[in-house]
GROMACS .gro file of C-alpha atoms in nm:
model
   67
    1UNK     CA    1   2.045  -6.361   2.156
    2UNK     CA    2   2.064  -6.186   2.488
    3UNK     CA    3   1.788  -5.937   2.570
    4UNK     CA    4   1.746  -5.865   2.202
    5UNK     CA    5   1.397  -5.776   2.079
    6UNK     CA    6   1.319  -5.866   1.719
    7UNK     CA    7   1.071  -5.665   1.516
    8UNK     CA    8   0.974  -5.847   1.198
    9UNK     CA    9   0.958  -5.633   0.882
   10UNK     CA   10   0.947  -5.913   0.623
   11UNK     CA   11   0.974  -6.291   0.609
   12UNK     CA   12   1.349  -6.288   0.672
   13UNK     CA   13   1.427  -5.930   0.781
   14UNK     CA   14   1.413  -5.801   1.135
   15UNK     CA   15   1.500  -5.487   1.328
   16UNK     CA   16   1.670  -5.541   1.661
   17UNK     CA   17   1.820  -5.331   1.937
   18UNK     CA   18   2.122  -5.491   2.093
   19UNK     CA   19   2.456  -5.418   2.252
   20UNK     CA   20   2.795  -5.483   2.096
   21UNK     CA   21   3.122  -5.394   2.267
   22UNK     CA   22   2.937  -5.167   2.508
   23UNK     CA   23   2.751  -4.976   2.235
   24UNK     CA   24   2.378  -4.991   2.176
   25UNK     CA   25   2.297  -5.058   1.811
   26UNK     CA   26   1.987  -5.069   1.596
   27UNK     CA   27   2.032  -5.348   1.342
   28UNK     CA   28   1.831  -5.415   1.029
   29UNK     CA   29   1.931  -5.750   0.889
   30UNK     CA   30   1.833  -6.083   0.745
   31UNK     CA   31   1.797  -6.377   0.979
   32UNK     CA   32   1.807  -6.750   0.913
   33UNK     CA   33   1.688  -7.046   1.115
   34UNK     CA   34   1.935  -7.291   1.266
   35UNK     CA   35   1.838  -7.565   1.511
   36UNK     CA   36   1.494  -7.407   1.549
   37UNK     CA   37   1.634  -7.067   1.646
   38UNK     CA   38   1.664  -6.743   1.451
   39UNK     CA   39   2.022  -6.632   1.392
   40UNK     CA   40   2.141  -6.300   1.243
   41UNK     CA   41   2.320  -6.319   0.909
   42UNK     CA   42   2.594  -6.087   0.788
   43UNK     CA   43   2.348  -5.929   0.542
   44UNK     CA   44   2.236  -5.607   0.703
   45UNK     CA   45   2.334  -5.285   0.871
   46UNK     CA   46   2.389  -5.173   1.230
   47UNK     CA   47   2.338  -4.812   1.330
   48UNK     CA   48   2.473  -4.631   1.635
   49UNK     CA   49   2.236  -4.416   1.843
   50UNK     CA   50   2.356  -4.108   1.655
   51UNK     CA   51   2.305  -4.268   1.314
   52UNK     CA   52   1.958  -4.386   1.419
   53UNK     CA   53   1.870  -4.032   1.529
   54UNK     CA   54   1.988  -3.894   1.194
   55UNK     CA   55   1.785  -4.153   1.003
   56UNK     CA   56   1.472  -4.064   1.203
   57UNK     CA   57   1.524  -3.696   1.115
   58UNK     CA   58   1.509  -3.789   0.745
   59UNK     CA   59   1.205  -4.021   0.760
   60UNK     CA   60   0.963  -3.754   0.635
   61UNK     CA   61   1.186  -3.680   0.334
   62UNK     CA   62   1.219  -4.050   0.256
   63UNK     CA   63   0.841  -4.094   0.278
   64UNK     CA   64   0.792  -3.809   0.031
   65UNK     CA   65   1.042  -3.962  -0.213
   66UNK     CA   66   0.864  -4.298  -0.198
   67UNK     CA   67   0.528  -4.155  -0.311
   0.00000   0.00000   0.00000
C-alpha cells in the first residue's frame, strides 16, 4: 500500500484514501492479513471525491434515521 492511510472502523473494515488511475478515492472495505500485512479485499466500495462530498452532505439525515 503506497501512502495509504487506514482508519479502522471494525475488526476487519477500514476506511482509506488512495489513488487509482490518477483519481483520489475514499474506500470502505474489508481487509485480510497475508504474510503479516493487511491487504484490501474485493468486499467494499470506493467513492470519488464528488461521491464522498455527496455522502457527507447526507450524514445528518442518516444519523437521524439511525436513531
